[in-house]
CSV table of C-alpha atoms and ligand atoms in Angstrom, one decimal:
chain,number,residue,atom,x,y,z
A,4,MET,CA,0.0,0.0,0.0
A,5,LEU,CA,0.9,3.7,-0.3
A,6,ASN,CA,-0.4,6.5,1.9
A,7,VAL,CA,0.5,10.0,0.9
A,8,SER,CA,-0.3,12.5,3.7
A,9,TYR,CA,0.2,16.2,4.3
A,10,GLY,CA,0.6,17.3,7.9
A,11,SER,CA,2.7,19.5,10.2
A,12,ALA,CA,4.2,16.7,12.4
A,13,LEU,CA,7.3,14.7,11.5
A,14,PRO,CA,6.7,11.0,11.3
A,15,ASP,CA,8.8,8.3,12.8
A,16,GLU,CA,11.6,7.2,10.4
A,17,GLY,CA,12.2,3.7,11.9
A,18,GLN,CA,12.6,0.6,9.8
A,19,ASP,CA,9.2,-0.6,10.9
A,20,SER,CA,7.4,2.7,10.4
A,21,GLY,CA,6.7,2.0,6.7
A,22,LEU,CA,8.0,5.4,5.9
A,23,LEU,CA,9.4,5.7,2.4
A,24,GLY,CA,10.3,9.3,2.8
A,25,GLY,CA,8.9,12.7,1.8
A,26,LEU,CA,9.4,16.4,1.7
A,27,ILE,CA,9.4,19.1,4.3
A,28,PHE,CA,8.3,22.6,3.1
A,29,SER,CA,9.6,25.2,5.5
A,30,ALA,CA,11.1,28.7,5.3
A,31,LEU,CA,13.3,27.7,8.2
A,32,PRO,CA,16.6,25.8,7.7
A,33,PRO,CA,16.5,22.0,7.3
A,34,ILE,CA,15.8,19.8,10.3
A,35,ALA,CA,19.0,17.9,11.1
A,36,ASP,CA,17.5,14.6,12.2
A,37,ALA,CA,15.0,14.0,9.4
A,38,PRO,CA,17.2,12.3,6.7
A,39,ALA,CA,14.2,10.6,5.1
A,40,PHE,CA,12.9,14.0,4.0
A,41,ALA,CA,14.0,16.5,1.4
A,42,HIS,CA,14.0,20.1,2.7
A,43,ILE,CA,12.2,22.5,0.4
A,44,ALA,CA,12.7,26.2,1.2
A,45,MET,CA,9.1,27.4,0.9
A,46,ALA,CA,7.0,29.1,3.5
A,47,ARG,CA,3.7,27.6,4.4
A,48,LEU,CA,0.9,30.1,4.0
A,49,ASP,CA,-2.2,28.6,5.6
A,50,GLN,CA,-0.6,27.7,8.9
A,51,ASP,CA,2.2,28.9,11.1
A,52,ALA,CA,3.8,25.5,10.8
A,53,LEU,CA,5.9,23.5,8.4
A,54,LEU,CA,4.3,21.3,5.8
A,55,CYS,CA,5.3,17.6,5.8
A,56,GLU,CA,4.4,15.5,2.8
A,57,SER,CA,5.1,11.9,3.7
A,58,LEU,CA,4.8,8.6,1.8
A,59,HIS,CA,4.1,5.5,3.8
A,60,GLY,CA,4.1,2.0,2.6
A,61,ASN,CA,4.2,-1.2,4.6
A,62,GLY,CA,6.7,-3.9,5.4
A,63,VAL,CA,10.3,-3.4,6.5
A,64,ILE,CA,12.0,-0.4,5.0
A,65,ARG,CA,15.5,-0.8,3.6
A,66,THR,CA,17.8,2.3,3.0
A,67,GLY,CA,20.7,3.1,0.8
A,68,GLN,CA,22.9,5.7,-0.7
A,69,LEU,CA,24.5,6.0,-4.1
A,70,ASN,CA,26.3,9.0,-5.4
A,71,ASP,CA,24.2,12.0,-4.2
A,72,ILE,CA,21.1,9.9,-3.8
A,73,HIS,CA,19.6,8.8,-0.5
A,74,TYR,CA,16.8,6.2,-0.9
A,75,ARG,CA,14.4,4.0,1.0
A,76,PHE,CA,12.4,1.1,-0.3
A,77,ASN,CA,10.1,-1.8,0.4
A,78,ASP,CA,9.0,-4.7,-1.8
A,79,HIS,CA,7.0,-2.5,-4.1
A,80,LEU,CA,8.2,1.1,-4.1
A,81,LEU,CA,11.4,3.1,-3.9
A,82,PHE,CA,11.5,6.8,-2.8
A,83,GLY,CA,14.7,8.8,-3.3
A,84,ILE,CA,16.2,12.2,-2.7
A,85,VAL,CA,19.0,13.9,-4.7
A,86,THR,CA,20.5,17.2,-3.9
A,87,ILE,CA,23.3,18.6,-6.0
A,88,ASP,CA,25.3,21.7,-5.5
A,89,GLU,CA,25.4,23.2,-9.0
A,90,THR,CA,28.3,25.5,-8.1
A,91,LEU,CA,30.5,22.4,-8.3
A,92,PHE,CA,30.1,22.8,-12.1
A,93,ALA,CA,30.8,26.5,-12.2
A,94,GLY,CA,34.1,26.0,-14.1
A,95,THR,CA,32.8,23.8,-16.8
A,96,PRO,CA,33.4,24.9,-20.4
A,97,LYS,CA,30.3,26.8,-21.7
A,98,GLN,CA,29.7,24.5,-24.6
A,99,GLU,CA,28.9,21.6,-22.2
A,100,GLY,CA,26.0,23.6,-20.7
A,101,THR,CA,25.3,25.8,-17.7
A,102,PRO,CA,26.0,24.6,-14.2
A,103,LEU,CA,22.3,24.0,-13.5
A,104,GLN,CA,21.9,22.1,-16.8
A,105,ILE,CA,24.9,19.9,-16.0
A,106,ALA,CA,23.7,19.3,-12.4
A,107,THR,CA,20.3,18.3,-13.6
A,108,ARG,CA,21.7,16.0,-16.3
A,109,GLN,CA,23.9,14.3,-13.7
A,110,ALA,CA,21.2,14.0,-11.1
A,111,TYR,CA,18.8,12.3,-13.5
A,112,ARG,CA,21.5,10.0,-14.9
A,113,HIS,CA,22.3,8.9,-11.4
A,114,ILE,CA,18.7,8.3,-10.6
A,115,PHE,CA,18.1,6.2,-13.7
A,116,SER,CA,21.2,4.1,-13.0
A,117,LEU,CA,20.2,3.5,-9.4
A,118,LEU,CA,16.7,2.5,-10.4
A,119,HIS,CA,18.0,0.1,-13.0
A,120,ALA,CA,20.4,-1.4,-10.4
A,121,GLN,CA,17.8,-1.8,-7.7
A,122,GLY,CA,15.1,-3.2,-10.0
A,123,PHE,CA,12.6,-0.3,-9.8
A,124,PRO,CA,12.7,0.8,-13.4
A,125,TYR,CA,9.3,2.6,-13.6
A,126,VAL,CA,9.1,6.2,-12.2
A,127,LEU,CA,5.6,7.2,-11.1
A,128,ARG,CA,6.5,10.8,-10.3
A,129,PHE,CA,9.4,13.3,-10.0
A,130,TRP,CA,9.4,16.4,-7.7
A,131,ASN,CA,11.8,19.1,-9.0
A,132,TYR,CA,12.9,22.1,-6.9
A,133,MET,CA,15.5,24.8,-7.6
A,134,ALA,CA,16.3,28.3,-6.5
A,135,ASP,CA,15.8,31.3,-8.8
A,136,ILE,CA,13.8,29.3,-11.2
A,137,ASN,CA,12.8,32.3,-13.3
A,138,ALA,CA,16.2,34.0,-13.3
A,139,VAL,CA,18.0,34.4,-16.6
A,140,THR,CA,21.7,33.4,-16.6
A,141,ASP,CA,23.8,32.7,-19.7
A,142,ASP,CA,20.9,34.1,-21.8
A,143,LEU,CA,18.5,31.3,-20.7
A,144,GLU,CA,15.9,31.1,-17.9
A,145,ARG,CA,17.0,28.6,-15.3
A,146,TYR,CA,13.9,26.5,-15.7
A,147,ARG,CA,14.8,26.2,-19.4
A,148,GLN,CA,18.4,25.2,-18.5
A,149,PHE,CA,16.9,22.5,-16.2
A,150,ASN,CA,14.7,21.3,-19.1
A,151,LEU,CA,17.8,20.9,-21.3
A,152,GLY,CA,19.6,18.8,-18.7
A,153,ARG,CA,16.5,16.7,-18.0
A,154,GLN,CA,16.0,15.9,-21.8
A,155,GLN,CA,19.6,15.0,-22.2
A,156,ALA,CA,19.6,12.6,-19.2
A,157,PHE,CA,16.3,10.9,-20.3
A,158,ALA,CA,17.7,10.3,-23.8
A,159,GLU,CA,21.1,9.1,-22.6
A,160,SER,CA,19.5,6.8,-20.1
A,161,GLY,CA,17.2,5.1,-22.6
A,162,GLN,CA,14.0,6.6,-21.1
A,163,ALA,CA,11.0,7.5,-23.2
A,164,VAL,CA,11.0,11.2,-24.1
A,165,ALA,CA,7.3,11.2,-25.1
A,166,GLY,CA,4.2,9.1,-24.4
A,167,ASN,CA,4.5,7.1,-21.2
A,168,VAL,CA,6.6,9.5,-19.1
A,169,PRO,CA,6.4,10.2,-15.3
A,170,ALA,CA,4.2,12.7,-13.6
A,171,ALA,CA,6.1,15.7,-12.2
A,172,CYS,CA,6.2,19.2,-10.8
A,173,ALA,CA,9.0,21.8,-11.1
A,174,LEU,CA,9.0,24.8,-8.8
A,175,GLY,CA,11.2,27.6,-7.5
A,176,THR,CA,12.4,27.8,-3.9
A,177,ALA,CA,13.7,30.7,-1.9
A,178,SER,CA,17.1,29.1,-1.5
A,179,GLY,CA,18.9,25.7,-1.5
A,180,PRO,CA,20.4,23.3,-3.9
A,181,LEU,CA,18.8,21.6,-6.9
A,182,THR,CA,16.6,19.0,-5.1
A,183,ILE,CA,14.9,16.2,-6.9
A,184,THR,CA,12.8,13.5,-5.3
A,185,PHE,CA,11.2,10.5,-7.0
A,186,LEU,CA,8.9,7.5,-6.5
A,187,ALA,CA,9.5,4.4,-8.5
A,188,GLY,CA,7.9,1.0,-8.8
A,189,ARG,CA,8.5,-2.4,-10.3
A,190,GLN,CA,5.6,-2.3,-12.7
A,191,PRO,CA,4.7,0.3,-15.4
A,192,SER,CA,2.2,3.0,-14.4
A,193,VAL,CA,-0.3,4.7,-16.8
A,194,ALA,CA,0.6,8.2,-17.9
A,195,ILE,CA,-2.4,10.5,-18.3
A,196,GLU,CA,-2.5,13.6,-20.6
A,197,ASN,CA,-5.0,16.5,-20.6
A,198,PRO,CA,-7.1,16.9,-23.8
A,199,ARG,CA,-7.3,20.7,-23.0
A,200,GLN,CA,-3.5,21.0,-23.1
A,201,ILE,CA,-0.7,20.1,-25.5
A,202,SER,CA,1.5,17.4,-23.9
A,203,ALA,CA,4.4,19.2,-22.2
A,204,TYR,CA,6.9,17.1,-24.2
A,205,ASP,CA,5.3,18.6,-27.4
A,206,TYR,CA,5.4,22.3,-26.3
A,207,PRO,CA,6.8,24.5,-29.1
A,208,GLU,CA,10.3,26.0,-28.9
A,209,GLN,CA,9.1,29.4,-27.6
A,210,TYR,CA,9.2,27.9,-24.1
A,211,GLY,CA,12.8,26.9,-24.4
A,212,PRO,CA,15.2,24.9,-26.6
A,213,ARG,CA,14.2,21.6,-25.1
A,214,SER,CA,10.6,20.9,-23.9
A,215,PRO,CA,9.7,19.9,-20.4
A,216,LEU,CA,9.2,16.1,-19.9
A,217,PHE,CA,6.3,15.0,-17.8
A,218,SER,CA,2.8,13.6,-18.1
A,219,ARG,CA,-0.2,15.3,-16.4
A,220,ALA,CA,-0.8,12.5,-14.0
A,221,SER,CA,0.1,8.9,-13.4
A,222,VAL,CA,-2.0,6.1,-12.3
A,223,ALA,CA,-0.4,3.0,-10.8
A,224,THR,CA,-1.6,-0.2,-9.2
A,225,VAL,CA,0.8,-1.2,-6.4
A,226,ASP,CA,0.1,-4.3,-4.3
A,227,GLN,CA,-3.5,-4.2,-5.6
A,228,GLN,CA,-4.0,-0.6,-4.6
A,229,ARG,CA,-4.8,2.2,-7.1
A,230,ILE,CA,-2.6,5.3,-6.7
A,231,PHE,CA,-3.3,8.6,-8.5
A,232,LEU,CA,-0.5,11.2,-8.6
A,233,LEU,CA,-1.4,14.6,-10.2
A,234,SER,CA,1.4,16.6,-11.7
A,235,GLY,CA,1.7,20.3,-11.0
A,236,THR,CA,-1.3,21.9,-12.9
A,237,ALA,CA,-1.5,25.5,-13.9
A,238,SER,CA,-3.5,27.9,-16.1
A,239,ILE,CA,-2.3,26.7,-19.4
A,240,VAL,CA,-4.6,25.8,-22.3
A,241,GLY,CA,-3.1,24.4,-25.4
A,242,HIS,CA,0.4,25.5,-24.7
A,243,GLU,CA,-0.4,29.1,-23.7
A,244,THR,CA,-0.7,30.7,-20.3
A,245,ARG,CA,-4.2,32.0,-19.8
A,246,HIS,CA,-5.3,34.9,-17.6
A,247,THR,CA,-2.0,36.7,-17.1
A,248,GLY,CA,-2.1,38.9,-14.0
A,249,ASP,CA,-5.4,37.4,-12.8
A,250,VAL,CA,-4.8,34.9,-10.0
A,251,ALA,CA,-8.5,34.2,-9.5
A,252,ALA,CA,-9.1,33.2,-13.1
A,253,GLN,CA,-5.8,31.2,-13.1
A,254,THR,CA,-7.0,29.2,-10.1
A,255,THR,CA,-10.3,28.5,-11.8
A,256,GLU,CA,-8.5,27.5,-15.0
A,257,SER,CA,-6.2,25.2,-13.1
A,258,LEU,CA,-9.1,23.5,-11.5
A,259,ALA,CA,-10.7,23.0,-14.9
A,260,ASN,CA,-7.5,21.4,-16.0
A,261,ILE,CA,-7.5,19.1,-13.0
A,262,ALA,CA,-11.1,18.1,-13.7
A,263,ALA,CA,-10.1,17.3,-17.3
A,264,VAL,CA,-7.2,15.2,-16.2
A,265,LEU,CA,-9.4,13.3,-13.7
A,266,THR,CA,-12.0,12.6,-16.5
A,267,GLU,CA,-9.2,11.3,-18.7
A,268,ALA,CA,-7.7,9.1,-16.0
A,269,ASN,CA,-11.1,7.6,-15.2
A,270,LEU,CA,-11.7,6.9,-18.9
A,271,LYS,CA,-8.2,5.4,-19.4
A,272,THR,CA,-8.0,3.3,-16.3
A,273,ASN,CA,-11.6,2.7,-15.1
A,274,ALA,CA,-10.7,4.5,-11.9
A,275,GLN,CA,-13.4,6.7,-10.4
A,276,CYS,CA,-11.5,9.7,-9.0
A,277,ALA,CA,-13.3,13.0,-8.2
A,278,LEU,CA,-11.9,16.4,-7.3
A,279,GLN,CA,-12.9,15.8,-3.7
A,280,ALA,CA,-10.9,12.6,-3.5
A,281,LEU,CA,-7.5,14.3,-3.7
A,282,ASP,CA,-5.2,15.9,-1.2
A,283,TYR,CA,-3.7,19.1,-2.7
A,284,ILE,CA,-0.6,21.3,-2.4
A,285,VAL,CA,-1.2,24.7,-3.8
A,286,TYR,CA,1.8,26.8,-4.8
A,287,ILE,CA,1.2,30.5,-4.8
A,288,ARG,CA,3.7,33.0,-6.2
A,289,HIS,CA,2.5,36.1,-4.2
A,290,ALA,CA,1.8,35.2,-0.6
A,291,GLU,CA,-0.9,37.9,-0.4
A,292,ASP,CA,-3.0,36.0,-3.0
A,293,ILE,CA,-3.8,33.1,-0.6
A,294,ALA,CA,-7.2,34.3,0.6
A,295,GLN,CA,-8.5,34.6,-3.0
A,296,VAL,CA,-7.0,31.3,-4.2
A,297,ARG,CA,-8.3,29.5,-1.1
A,298,GLN,CA,-11.8,30.9,-1.4
A,299,ILE,CA,-12.0,29.7,-5.0
A,300,ILE,CA,-10.7,26.2,-4.2
A,301,GLU,CA,-13.0,25.8,-1.3
A,302,GLN,CA,-15.9,27.0,-3.4
A,303,GLN,CA,-15.2,24.8,-6.4
A,304,VAL,CA,-14.0,21.6,-4.7
A,305,GLY,CA,-16.0,22.0,-1.5
A,306,PRO,CA,-15.5,23.4,2.0
A,307,ALA,CA,-14.0,20.0,3.2
A,308,VAL,CA,-11.2,20.2,0.6
A,309,ARG,CA,-7.9,19.0,2.0
A,310,ALA,CA,-5.3,21.5,0.7
A,311,ALA,CA,-2.1,23.0,2.0
A,312,TYR,CA,-0.7,26.3,0.7
A,313,VAL,CA,3.0,27.3,0.2
A,314,GLN,CA,4.8,30.2,-1.3
A,315,ALA,CA,6.7,29.3,-4.5
A,316,ASP,CA,7.9,30.6,-7.8
A,317,ILE,CA,6.1,28.9,-10.7
A,318,CYS,CA,8.2,27.7,-13.7
A,319,ARG,CA,6.7,30.3,-16.1
A,320,ALA,CA,7.1,33.9,-15.0
A,321,ASP,CA,3.4,34.6,-15.9
A,322,LEU,CA,2.0,31.8,-13.8
A,323,LEU,CA,0.7,32.9,-10.4
A,324,VAL,CA,-0.6,29.6,-9.0
A,325,GLU,CA,0.0,25.8,-9.5
A,326,ILE,CA,-1.9,22.9,-7.9
A,327,GLU,CA,-0.7,19.3,-7.5
A,328,GLY,CA,-2.3,16.4,-5.7
A,329,SER,CA,-2.6,12.8,-4.9
A,330,ALA,CA,-5.0,10.1,-4.0
A,331,ALA,CA,-3.2,7.2,-2.3
B,421,LIG,C1,3.0,23.3,-17.2
B,421,LIG,O1,2.0,22.7,-17.3
B,421,LIG,C2,3.3,24.0,-15.9
B,421,LIG,O2,8.7,20.8,-15.7
B,421,LIG,O3,8.3,19.1,-14.5
B,421,LIG,C3,4.0,21.5,-14.3
B,421,LIG,C4,4.4,20.2,-13.9
B,421,LIG,C5,4.9,22.3,-14.9
B,421,LIG,C6,5.7,19.8,-14.2
B,421,LIG,C7,8.0,20.1,-15.0
B,421,LIG,C8,6.2,21.9,-15.1
B,421,LIG,C9,6.6,20.6,-14.7
B,421,LIG,O4,3.8,23.4,-18.1
B,421,LIG,C10,4.5,23.7,-15.3
C-alpha cells in the first residue's frame, strides 16, 4: 500500500514505520535529524507551521545511498532524494552547458542508473525544486536550463521522451540546492494527458530549446491498490498561459485542467476519481493571494477540501498559481 499524507508533524523514520520518505516545506533551515525528508525552502501560508508530505508503505524499509542519492524502499516502491550543489560545475566549459543544466543531467542520470540497479525501473513521479527558477543566466531562464539537462539525461538513459513519461512538478524555492525526489515501482504505471493541453513534451520552442518532460498524472496499481498522482497543474490551455495577471481566473482554469485530467484518468484506467478525493498542495507566487486562491478552491472543490498552501515561484514567470495532488 501507499499512503500520501500532508501534515505538520514529522513522522517516525524507523525501519518498521513503513515510511518511504517525503518532503518538508519550510522557510526555516532543514531539520537535522530527518534524513528521510528533502527540505524545500518554501514558507507555508495557511498555517504557522511546516508542511510535511510523507509517503508511507508497509513492510520493512531498507535504506541506501548511491552518489548523491539517498533512498528508502520496500518490496513494491522506492523513494529517493537527490540534492546537487550546482556551483560544483561553475568552471565547466560553456559548450557543455550551464552549471544547472549539468547538475540536472547528472542527477537524472544517477537516478536512472540507481533504479536500474535496484530493480525499480518505472518512475511514477518526480518532484523538482530549484532556487531562482525564473532568473536568466547565460541568456537562458534557469527553468529552461533545467529542461535541457532533463531531456539529455532521459535520452542518454534510454528513457521514453514522449508518451508514457512520469508525472512531475517543477517549482522555485527561496534558496537551497537543486533538489529532486522520485517515487519508482517495479511495474509500469499509466501516464495521463489532458485533452485541454498540449503534452508538455510537445510544447513549441518558444518555451525553451528543449521541452519539459512529464505527463499530467500517473495512475499505478501497487500491491492491488490504485494510486493517483497529479502533476503540477496551472493555467495553461493548449500551450499558452491564460489569464496573465489574474490569480483568481488562473485558479479556476487550473481546477478546470485538474477536472479534465481526472476525467481522462477515469476513462483510461476505469478509476473513479473525483476532485474531492485528492489531497492538494497549492503553490502561490505572491503570498498575499492566498485568501483569493483558497476561497475559489473551497468554493469549487468543496469546503471540506484537503489543501495545504505554500509560497513558491512557478516555472513560467506569468503563472501565479499551480496545484498538485494525490489520492493514495
Ligand atoms: C506546465 O503545465 C506548468 O517541468 O516538470 C507542471 C508540472 C509544470 C511539471 C515540469 C512543469 C513541470 O507546463 C509547469
